[in-house]
Each structure stands twice: as C-alpha cells, then as structure tokens.
Coordinates of C-alpha atoms in Angstrom, one line a residue:
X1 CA -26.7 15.9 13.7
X2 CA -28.0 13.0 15.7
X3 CA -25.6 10.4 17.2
X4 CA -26.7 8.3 19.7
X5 CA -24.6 6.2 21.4
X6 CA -25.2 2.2 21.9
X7 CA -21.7 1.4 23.8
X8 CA -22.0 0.0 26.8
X9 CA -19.0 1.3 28.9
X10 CA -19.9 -0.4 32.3
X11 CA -17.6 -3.6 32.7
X12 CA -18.8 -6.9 33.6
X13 CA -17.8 -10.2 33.1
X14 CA -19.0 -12.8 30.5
X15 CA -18.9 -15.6 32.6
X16 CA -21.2 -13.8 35.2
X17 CA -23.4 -13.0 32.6
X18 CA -23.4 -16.5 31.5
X19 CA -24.2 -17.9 34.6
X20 CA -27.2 -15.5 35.2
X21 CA -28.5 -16.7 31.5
X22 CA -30.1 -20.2 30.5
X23 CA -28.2 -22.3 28.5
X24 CA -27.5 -22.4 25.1
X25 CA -30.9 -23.5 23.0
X26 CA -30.3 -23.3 19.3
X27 CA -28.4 -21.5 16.6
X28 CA -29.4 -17.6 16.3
X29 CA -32.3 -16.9 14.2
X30 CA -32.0 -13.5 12.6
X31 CA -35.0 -10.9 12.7
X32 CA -35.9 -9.0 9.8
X33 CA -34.5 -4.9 9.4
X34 CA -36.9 -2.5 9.2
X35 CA -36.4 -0.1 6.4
X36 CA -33.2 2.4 7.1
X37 CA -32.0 0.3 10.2
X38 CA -28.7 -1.9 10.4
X39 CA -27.1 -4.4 13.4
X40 CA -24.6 -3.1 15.2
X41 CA -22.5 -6.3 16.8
X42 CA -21.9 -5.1 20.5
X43 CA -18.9 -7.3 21.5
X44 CA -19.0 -7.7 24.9
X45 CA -15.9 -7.7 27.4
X46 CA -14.2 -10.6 28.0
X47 CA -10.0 -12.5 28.7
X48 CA -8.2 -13.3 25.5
X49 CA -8.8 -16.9 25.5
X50 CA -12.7 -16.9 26.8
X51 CA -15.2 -17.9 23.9
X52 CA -16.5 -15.0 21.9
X53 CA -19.8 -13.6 23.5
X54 CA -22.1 -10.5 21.1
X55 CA -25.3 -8.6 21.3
X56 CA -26.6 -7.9 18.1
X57 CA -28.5 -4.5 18.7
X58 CA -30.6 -3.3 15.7
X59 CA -30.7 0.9 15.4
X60 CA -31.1 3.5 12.4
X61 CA -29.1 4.5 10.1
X62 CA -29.9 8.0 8.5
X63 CA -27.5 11.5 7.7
X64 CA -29.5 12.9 10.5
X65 CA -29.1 10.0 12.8
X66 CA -25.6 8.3 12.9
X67 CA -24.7 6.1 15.8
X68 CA -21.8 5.3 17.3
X69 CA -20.1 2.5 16.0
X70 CA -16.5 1.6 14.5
X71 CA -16.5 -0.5 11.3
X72 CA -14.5 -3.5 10.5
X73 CA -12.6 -4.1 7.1
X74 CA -11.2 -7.8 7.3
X75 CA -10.5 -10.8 4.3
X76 CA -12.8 -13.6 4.9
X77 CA -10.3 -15.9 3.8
X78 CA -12.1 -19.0 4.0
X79 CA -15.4 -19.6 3.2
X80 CA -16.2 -22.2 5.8
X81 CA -18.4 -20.8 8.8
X82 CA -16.7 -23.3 11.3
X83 CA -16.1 -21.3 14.4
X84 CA -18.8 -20.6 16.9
X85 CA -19.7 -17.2 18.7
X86 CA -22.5 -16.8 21.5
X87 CA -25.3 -14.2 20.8
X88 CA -27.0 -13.3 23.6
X89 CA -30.7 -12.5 23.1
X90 CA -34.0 -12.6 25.0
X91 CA -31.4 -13.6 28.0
X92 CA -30.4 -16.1 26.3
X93 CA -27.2 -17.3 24.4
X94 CA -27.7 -19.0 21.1
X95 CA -24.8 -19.9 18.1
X96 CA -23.5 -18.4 15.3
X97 CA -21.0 -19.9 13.0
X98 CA -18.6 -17.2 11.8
X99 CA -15.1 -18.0 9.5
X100 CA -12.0 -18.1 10.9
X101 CA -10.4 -14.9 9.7
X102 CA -13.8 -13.1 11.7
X103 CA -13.3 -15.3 14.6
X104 CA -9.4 -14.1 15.3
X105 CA -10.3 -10.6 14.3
X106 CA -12.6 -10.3 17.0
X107 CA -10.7 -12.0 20.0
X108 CA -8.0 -9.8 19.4
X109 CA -10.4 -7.0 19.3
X110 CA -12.4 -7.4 22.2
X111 CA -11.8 -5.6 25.0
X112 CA -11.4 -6.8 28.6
X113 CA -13.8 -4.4 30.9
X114 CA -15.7 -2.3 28.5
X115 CA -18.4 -3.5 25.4
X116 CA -16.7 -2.4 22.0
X117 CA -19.6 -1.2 19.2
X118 CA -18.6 -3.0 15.4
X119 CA -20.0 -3.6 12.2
X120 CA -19.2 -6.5 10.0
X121 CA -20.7 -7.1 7.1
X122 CA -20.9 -11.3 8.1
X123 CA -22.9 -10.7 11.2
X124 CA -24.7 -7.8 11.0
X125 CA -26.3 -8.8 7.8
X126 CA -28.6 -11.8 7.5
X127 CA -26.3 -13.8 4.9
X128 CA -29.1 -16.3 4.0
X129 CA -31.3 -13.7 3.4
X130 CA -31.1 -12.4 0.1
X131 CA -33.1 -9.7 -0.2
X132 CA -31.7 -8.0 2.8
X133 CA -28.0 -9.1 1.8
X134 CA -28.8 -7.2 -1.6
X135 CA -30.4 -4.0 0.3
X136 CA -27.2 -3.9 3.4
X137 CA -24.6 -4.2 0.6
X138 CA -26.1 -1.6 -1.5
X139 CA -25.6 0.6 2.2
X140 CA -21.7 -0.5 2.5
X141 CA -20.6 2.9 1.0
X142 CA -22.7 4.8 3.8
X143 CA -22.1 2.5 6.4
X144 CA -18.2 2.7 6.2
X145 CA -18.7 6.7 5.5
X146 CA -20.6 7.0 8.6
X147 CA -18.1 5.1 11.2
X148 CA -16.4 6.8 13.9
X149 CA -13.3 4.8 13.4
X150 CA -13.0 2.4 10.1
X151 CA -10.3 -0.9 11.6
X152 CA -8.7 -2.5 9.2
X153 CA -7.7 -6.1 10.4
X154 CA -4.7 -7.6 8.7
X155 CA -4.3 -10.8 10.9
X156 CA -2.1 -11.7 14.0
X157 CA 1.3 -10.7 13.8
X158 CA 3.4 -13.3 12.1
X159 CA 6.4 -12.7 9.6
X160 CA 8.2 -10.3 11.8
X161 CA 5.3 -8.0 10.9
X162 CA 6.2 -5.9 14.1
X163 CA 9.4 -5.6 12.8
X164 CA 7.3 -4.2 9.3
X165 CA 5.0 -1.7 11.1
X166 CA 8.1 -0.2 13.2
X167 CA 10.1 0.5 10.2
X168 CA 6.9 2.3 8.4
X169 CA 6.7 4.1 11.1
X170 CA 9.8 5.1 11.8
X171 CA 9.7 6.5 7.9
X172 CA 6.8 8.2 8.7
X173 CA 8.3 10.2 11.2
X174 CA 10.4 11.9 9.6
X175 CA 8.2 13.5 7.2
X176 CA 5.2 15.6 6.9
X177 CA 2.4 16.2 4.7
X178 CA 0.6 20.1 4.4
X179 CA -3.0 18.4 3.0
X180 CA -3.9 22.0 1.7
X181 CA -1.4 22.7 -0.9
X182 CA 0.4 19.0 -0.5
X183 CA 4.0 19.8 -0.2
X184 CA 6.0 17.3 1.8
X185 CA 8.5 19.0 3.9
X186 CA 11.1 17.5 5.9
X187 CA 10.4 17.0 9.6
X188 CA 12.4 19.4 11.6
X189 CA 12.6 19.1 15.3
X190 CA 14.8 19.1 18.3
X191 CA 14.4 15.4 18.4
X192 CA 15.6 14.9 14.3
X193 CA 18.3 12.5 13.9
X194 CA 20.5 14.6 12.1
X195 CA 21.9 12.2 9.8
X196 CA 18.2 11.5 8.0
X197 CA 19.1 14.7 6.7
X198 CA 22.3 13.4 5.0
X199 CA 21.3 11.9 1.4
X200 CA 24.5 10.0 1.0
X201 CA 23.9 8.6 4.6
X202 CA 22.5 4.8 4.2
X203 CA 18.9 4.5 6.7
X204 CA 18.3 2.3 9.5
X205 CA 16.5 -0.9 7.4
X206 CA 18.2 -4.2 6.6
X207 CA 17.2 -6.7 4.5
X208 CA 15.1 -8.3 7.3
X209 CA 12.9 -4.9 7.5
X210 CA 12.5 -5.4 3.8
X211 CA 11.5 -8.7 3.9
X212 CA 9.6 -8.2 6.4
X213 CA 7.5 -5.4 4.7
X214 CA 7.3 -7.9 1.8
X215 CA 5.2 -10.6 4.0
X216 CA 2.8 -7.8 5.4
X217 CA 1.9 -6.5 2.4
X218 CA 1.1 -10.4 0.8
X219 CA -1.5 -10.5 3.7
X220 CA -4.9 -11.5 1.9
X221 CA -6.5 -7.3 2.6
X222 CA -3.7 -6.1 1.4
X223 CA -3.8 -8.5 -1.8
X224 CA -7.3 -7.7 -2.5
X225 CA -6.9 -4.7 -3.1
X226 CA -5.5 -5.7 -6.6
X227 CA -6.3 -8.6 -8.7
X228 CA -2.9 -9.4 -8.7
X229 CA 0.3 -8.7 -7.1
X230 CA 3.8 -10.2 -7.9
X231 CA 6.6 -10.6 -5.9
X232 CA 8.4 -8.1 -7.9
X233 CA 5.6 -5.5 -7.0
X234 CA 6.1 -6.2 -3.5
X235 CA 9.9 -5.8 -3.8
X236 CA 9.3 -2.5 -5.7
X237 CA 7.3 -1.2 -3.0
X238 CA 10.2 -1.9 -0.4
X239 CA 12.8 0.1 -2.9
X240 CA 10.4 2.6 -3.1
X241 CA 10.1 2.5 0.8
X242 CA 13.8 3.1 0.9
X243 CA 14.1 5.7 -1.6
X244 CA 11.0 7.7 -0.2
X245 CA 12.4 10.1 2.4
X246 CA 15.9 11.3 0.0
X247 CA 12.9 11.4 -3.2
X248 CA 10.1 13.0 -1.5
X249 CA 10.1 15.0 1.2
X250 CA 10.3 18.4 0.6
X251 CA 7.6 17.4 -3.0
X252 CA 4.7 18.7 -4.0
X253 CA 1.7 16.4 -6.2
X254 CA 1.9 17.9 -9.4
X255 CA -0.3 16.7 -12.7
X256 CA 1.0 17.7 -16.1
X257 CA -1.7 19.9 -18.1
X258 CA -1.5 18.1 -21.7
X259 CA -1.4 14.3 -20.7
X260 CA -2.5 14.1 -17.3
X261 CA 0.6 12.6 -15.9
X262 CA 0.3 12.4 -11.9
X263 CA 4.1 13.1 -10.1
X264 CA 5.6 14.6 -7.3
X265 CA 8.1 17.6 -7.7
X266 CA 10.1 20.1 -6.0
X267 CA 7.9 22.2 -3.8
X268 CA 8.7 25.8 -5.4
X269 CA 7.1 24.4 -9.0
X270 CA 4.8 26.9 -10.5
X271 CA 2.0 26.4 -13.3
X272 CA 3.6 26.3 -16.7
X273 CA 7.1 25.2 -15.5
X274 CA 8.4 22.5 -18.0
X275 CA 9.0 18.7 -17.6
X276 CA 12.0 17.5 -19.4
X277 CA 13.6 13.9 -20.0
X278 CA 17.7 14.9 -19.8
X279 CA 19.9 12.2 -21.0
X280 CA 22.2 11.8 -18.1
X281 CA 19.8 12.4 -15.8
X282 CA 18.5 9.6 -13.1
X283 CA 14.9 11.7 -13.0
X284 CA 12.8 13.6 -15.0
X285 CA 13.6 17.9 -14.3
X286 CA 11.7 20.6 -13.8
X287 CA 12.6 24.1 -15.8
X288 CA 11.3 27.3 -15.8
X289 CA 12.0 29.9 -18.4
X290 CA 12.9 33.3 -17.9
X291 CA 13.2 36.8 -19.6
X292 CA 16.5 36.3 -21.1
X293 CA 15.2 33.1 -22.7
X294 CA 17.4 30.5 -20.6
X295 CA 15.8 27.9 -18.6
X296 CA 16.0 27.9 -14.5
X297 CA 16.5 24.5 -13.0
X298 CA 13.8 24.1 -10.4
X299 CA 14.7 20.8 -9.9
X300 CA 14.3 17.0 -10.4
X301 CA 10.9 15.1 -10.5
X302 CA 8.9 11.6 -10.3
X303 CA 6.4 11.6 -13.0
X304 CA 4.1 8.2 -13.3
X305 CA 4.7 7.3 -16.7
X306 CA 8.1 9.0 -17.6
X307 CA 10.3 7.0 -15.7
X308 CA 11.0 4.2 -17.6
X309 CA 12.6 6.0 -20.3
X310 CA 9.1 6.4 -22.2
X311 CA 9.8 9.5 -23.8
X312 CA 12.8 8.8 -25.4
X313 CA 12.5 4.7 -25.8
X314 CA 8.3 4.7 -25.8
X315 CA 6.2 2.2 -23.7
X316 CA 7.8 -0.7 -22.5
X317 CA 6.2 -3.8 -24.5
X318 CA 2.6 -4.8 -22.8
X319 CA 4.2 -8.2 -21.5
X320 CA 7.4 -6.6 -19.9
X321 CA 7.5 -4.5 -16.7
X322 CA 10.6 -2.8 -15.0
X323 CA 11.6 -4.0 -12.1
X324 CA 13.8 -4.0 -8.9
X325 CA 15.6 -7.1 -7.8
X326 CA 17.7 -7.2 -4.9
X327 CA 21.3 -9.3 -4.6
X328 CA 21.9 -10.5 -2.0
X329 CA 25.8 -10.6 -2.8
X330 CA 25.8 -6.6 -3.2
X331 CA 23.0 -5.8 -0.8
X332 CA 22.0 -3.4 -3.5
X333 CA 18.4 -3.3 -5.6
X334 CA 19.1 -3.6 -9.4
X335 CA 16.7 -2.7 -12.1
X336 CA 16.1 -5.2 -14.0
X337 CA 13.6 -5.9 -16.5
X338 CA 11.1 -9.2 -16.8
X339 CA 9.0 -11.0 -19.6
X340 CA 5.9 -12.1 -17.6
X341 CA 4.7 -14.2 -20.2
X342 CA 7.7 -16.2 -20.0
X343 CA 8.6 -14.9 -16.0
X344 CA 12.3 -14.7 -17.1
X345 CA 14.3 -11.4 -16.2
X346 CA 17.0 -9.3 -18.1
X347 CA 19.1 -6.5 -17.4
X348 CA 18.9 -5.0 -21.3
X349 CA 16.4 -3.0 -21.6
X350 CA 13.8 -4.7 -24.4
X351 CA 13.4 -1.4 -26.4
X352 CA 17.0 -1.4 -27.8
X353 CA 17.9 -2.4 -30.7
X354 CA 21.1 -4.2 -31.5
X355 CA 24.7 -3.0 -30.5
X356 CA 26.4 -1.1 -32.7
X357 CA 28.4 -2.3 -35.3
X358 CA 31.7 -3.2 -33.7
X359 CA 30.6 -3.8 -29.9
X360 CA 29.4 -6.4 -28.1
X361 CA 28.2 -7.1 -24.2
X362 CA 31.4 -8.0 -22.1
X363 CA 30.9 -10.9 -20.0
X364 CA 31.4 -10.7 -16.6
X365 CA 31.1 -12.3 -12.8
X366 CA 27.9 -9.6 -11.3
X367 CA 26.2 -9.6 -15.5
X368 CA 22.8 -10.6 -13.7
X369 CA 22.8 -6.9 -12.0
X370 CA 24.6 -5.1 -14.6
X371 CA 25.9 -4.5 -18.1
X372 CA 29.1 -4.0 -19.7
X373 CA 30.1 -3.4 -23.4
X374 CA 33.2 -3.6 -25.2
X375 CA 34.3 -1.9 -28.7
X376 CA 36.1 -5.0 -30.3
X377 CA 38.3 -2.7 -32.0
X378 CA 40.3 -0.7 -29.1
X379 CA 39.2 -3.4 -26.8
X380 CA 37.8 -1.0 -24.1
X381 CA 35.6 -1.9 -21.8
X382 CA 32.3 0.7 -20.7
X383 CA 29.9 0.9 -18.8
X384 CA 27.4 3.5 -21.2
X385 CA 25.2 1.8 -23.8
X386 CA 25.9 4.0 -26.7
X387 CA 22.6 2.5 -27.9
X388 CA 21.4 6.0 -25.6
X389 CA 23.5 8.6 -27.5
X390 CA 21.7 11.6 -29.4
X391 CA 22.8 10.3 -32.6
X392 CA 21.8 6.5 -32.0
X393 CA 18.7 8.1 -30.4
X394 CA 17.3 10.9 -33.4
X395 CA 18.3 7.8 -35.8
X396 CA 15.6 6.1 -33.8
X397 CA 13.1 8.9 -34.8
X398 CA 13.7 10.6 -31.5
X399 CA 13.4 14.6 -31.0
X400 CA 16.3 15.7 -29.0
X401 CA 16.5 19.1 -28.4
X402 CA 19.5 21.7 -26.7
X403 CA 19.0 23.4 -23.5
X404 CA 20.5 26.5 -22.3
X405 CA 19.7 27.1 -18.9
X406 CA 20.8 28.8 -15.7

C-alpha cells in the first residue's frame, strides 16, 4: 500500500511567507476534484494568536493510495461563516469564511514550527457546490477510515473540563482491557494504590469532578451523538463513572443466547451458565449447575435490560425512566424514578401496586431519597416494601422459583 506523504515538516514562519506573497486579492475560488481526489487542508505553522494561514493541496484518494493526513471531527455550532482564514494559492493569499467552532479548533491545533496535514469536511469540500458536496459526503465513511489519526475537537477547556479529563483518566488507569477475549482485569503494578483495591474504600472524586464530567459531556460533539440527552443521563453516566472500577474490572462482555441481552459478568462465565434475578440481590447472578444438581455461584452481573427489576416487575412504563439523583445533604446518588411527560421525580417505583392492607408510607425528613413504611397495627416502622415479597410477587403473576446452590 501506497501512502504518500504531503506534510511539510520544514518550519517557517507565516509572517515571512506573507511578506514574500502579494496581498490579499479576493475570497478563494474553489477548483473542481477530479474523480477519486479529495483536499487536504495543510495548516501551516504559526503563534497562537497570529491569523489562521492554509494550503489547500488536492491528492488521491484510493485503498491503494492513502495519504497522510489526520481527520477532524468537530460540531459546527453555528451556522454563520463569520471568521476569516488565509489560503494561500498561486503565491497568493485569498479569504475564506469558516464558523467559529472551525476557527478555534484550528488555532488551537496549529502547530508552531512544523505544517500539520487535516481534513475537514467545511473546507476541503466545495460547500456551494452541490454536486461535489453530494459525491465528498458519500466518501466520509472512507475518508475517516483512511486517517492516520481521527481528532476529535470538543472546544477550549472551560467548566473545569481539565479537572473532567484527569479524573477519566485517572479511572482509566486502573484498569485494563484483553480486546481478544474482553475480560477486564484489575491493573496490578508496583505503582497500584493499594486502596483502589479496597471496595468499601470511597475513590478520589468529589462532587466538583462529577460536575465537572457533567459539563464535558453537554459539549455540542458529545450531544450529537444522541438526539437527546437529559441532565439525568448525564448524572447517570457520572454514577456509573463512580461505580465502574468496584462493578467492572475483573468482567467479561457477555450476550445472553435467548434474548440477546448485552452485559458484563465475572470473567470465569462459561457458555450455558444461567442468569438469575435473586430477590435480595443488588445485581443480577450468575450460576452454573453441577453433577449433584445444585447450582455454583459464579458470581454477580450487569445485564442491559434486567436491572430495573424487569423480570420480576416488567418494563418500566414508556414515559418513566430510572434514574440517579444526587443530594447534596447526604453526598450520596439516590435512585429515583421520573415521569418525563410531566418531568416530576419519585422515589416509588411506578410498577407497584398499592400498599398492603394495613400499611402505609411513613413520613419523614430525607423521603425525597428514600422510603419508609409502617404497619398501622404494631406501629413498626421498615425499611422493605413488602409490595417485593414472593407472595405479593406470584400474586402478581410472577414465577418465583427455589434455588439450591453451592
């Protein structure tokens, strides 16, 4: 395979250039790509704060000629072309009106001595040209598949984002992921703090990191990946993010053969083990039967689409979702439930029924967070729904079945 190289490694300096070049005459006037061929956007060196200066170099683009380029994934934001760049052609630099969003992207990506090689889809394709818009976009796909590097621009840091990326990563040292058989073993090393290793041991994040992680993933490339995205997904993420490293590591992907559940579960699961729902369990459990007919407990696991208490309760109603909300008076995140229709949230889960006969929901200072119940008769105040016994449950058409295991 092919890859010729269009960087430009020796340094110069812009304003030298500019000085040795007329003018500017008029905006840029695009030329038309021959069949197979796409613009590569050499940026050219330059300070942080000098105006943005590009070649536009036009080269081919087959599977057995690839050059050398890095491809940039950005949100436009807004529409409006009202910042300037200089292209420099036929010794000459002329104007190009790029957005905002663009503009930043590529100050902050330009280096200071060396040319940098880019593709972006708002100057390397002719946007007022629609037949060639039509036939670059249709290339995307291969155009992104082909890139040395893919960069991903989220924006200038802001939001104690700094503060989001150094937590992340911090997570993501202390795991590891085998990409052949996807287990997700804990990362042993000299340099391990030991007490990651502790489950009951709270980790380094405050609220701030949280928060934090909240505002980078609300930036517009993150929020486009999804048509929509509530606060309350973005909160669930964080929970997630602090539950990941005592839930996962040490997990394998698993998919479940009869409904095609995706999960993650303890890395010594074999084909055929069983997923159960256990009443008094937090997560879903893996068991494994053996010759004497009892069932070995291989361990707990996260199943998409078990663990909001569908198999025993069924799917939450289509206008409610399960969510976590945090309290800032416990410094804890609470399930909670919420009506989107209405955007109003409750702790009681909308699949029960009633109380029993005889009880009733205790009020009480922290009820926002959490639930009490007390039988009117003996006056005794509990934490348990009863609402999740075996009897209550089988008289809700439930099949509950005994376990004997090991």
């Amino acid at each position: 395979m092919v890859k010729p190289s269009v960087i430009s490694e020796r340094p110069f300096e812009a304003r030298s250039l500019e000085k040795r070049t007329r003018h500017l005459v008029d905006t840029y006037s695009y030329t038309s790509l021959p069949d197979q061929y796409i613009r590569l956007l050499e940026l050219l060196p330059g300070a942080f704060e000098e105006q943005i200066c590009i070649k536009l170099v036009t080269v081919k683009l087959t599977p057995q000629q690839i050059p050398s380029y890095h491809a940039l994934s950005y949100a436009w934001g807004s529409p409006t072309f009202d910042h300037d760049i200089k292209i420099l052609s036929d010794n000459s630099f002329h104007l190009l009106s790029v957005t905002q969003n663009l503009h930043t992207a590529l100050r902050y990506l330009r280096w200071s001595s060396a040319s940098r090689i880019l593709w972006t889809d708002a100057v390397c394709i002719n946007q007022t040209d629609t037949e060639e818009r039509s036939q670059q976009v249709a290339r995307m796909a291969d155009i992104y598949r082909s890139a040395d590097k893919v960069v991903i621009w989220l924006g200038p840091e802001e939001n104690g984002s700094d503060l989001a990326l150094s937590a992340m990563a911090t997570l993501a040292s202390e795991f590891q992921v085998d990409w052949n058989r996807f287990p997700i073993p804990r990362a042993y090393s000299e340099d391990t703090d030991s007490s990651w290793l502790d489950l009951n041991n709270p980790k380094p994040f405050d609220h701030g990191s949280y928060s934090s992680i909240v505002f980078l993933l609300e930036r517009p490339w993150l929020l486009d990946l999804t048509e929509e995205v509530s606060e309350d997904f973005l909160w669930e993420c964080c929970y997630f993010l602090y539950q990941f490293y005592d839930n996962v590591v040490g997990r394998a992907f698993i998919l479940t053969q009869n409904e095609g559940l995706i999960g993650l579960a303890p890395e010594a699961c074999r084909e055929n083990d069983c997923i159960v729902v256990l009443l008094g369990c937090p997560s879903p459990m893996v068991l494994r039967a053996t010759d004497d007919g009892s069932l070995l407990v291989v361990g707990e696991c996260y199943v998409q689409g078990l663990m909001d208490g569908e198999a025993l309760l069924g799917p939450l109603p289509s206008n409610w979702r399960r969510v976590g909300r945090f309290d800032e008076e416990t410094k804890r995140t609470w399930n909670t439930f919420k009506d989107c229709n209405r955007a109003v949230y409750q702790i009681e889960d909308p699949r029960l029924g009633p109380l029993p006969k005889g009880w009733c929901e205790e009020k009480h200072p922290k009820e926002h967070v959490y639930a009490l119940f007390r039988d009117k008769t003996t006056d005794v105040v509990d934490w348990h729904d009863l609402r999740m016994l075996p009897s209550f449950l089988r008289d809700r058409g439930v099949e509950i079945q005994e376990f004997n295991h090991v």
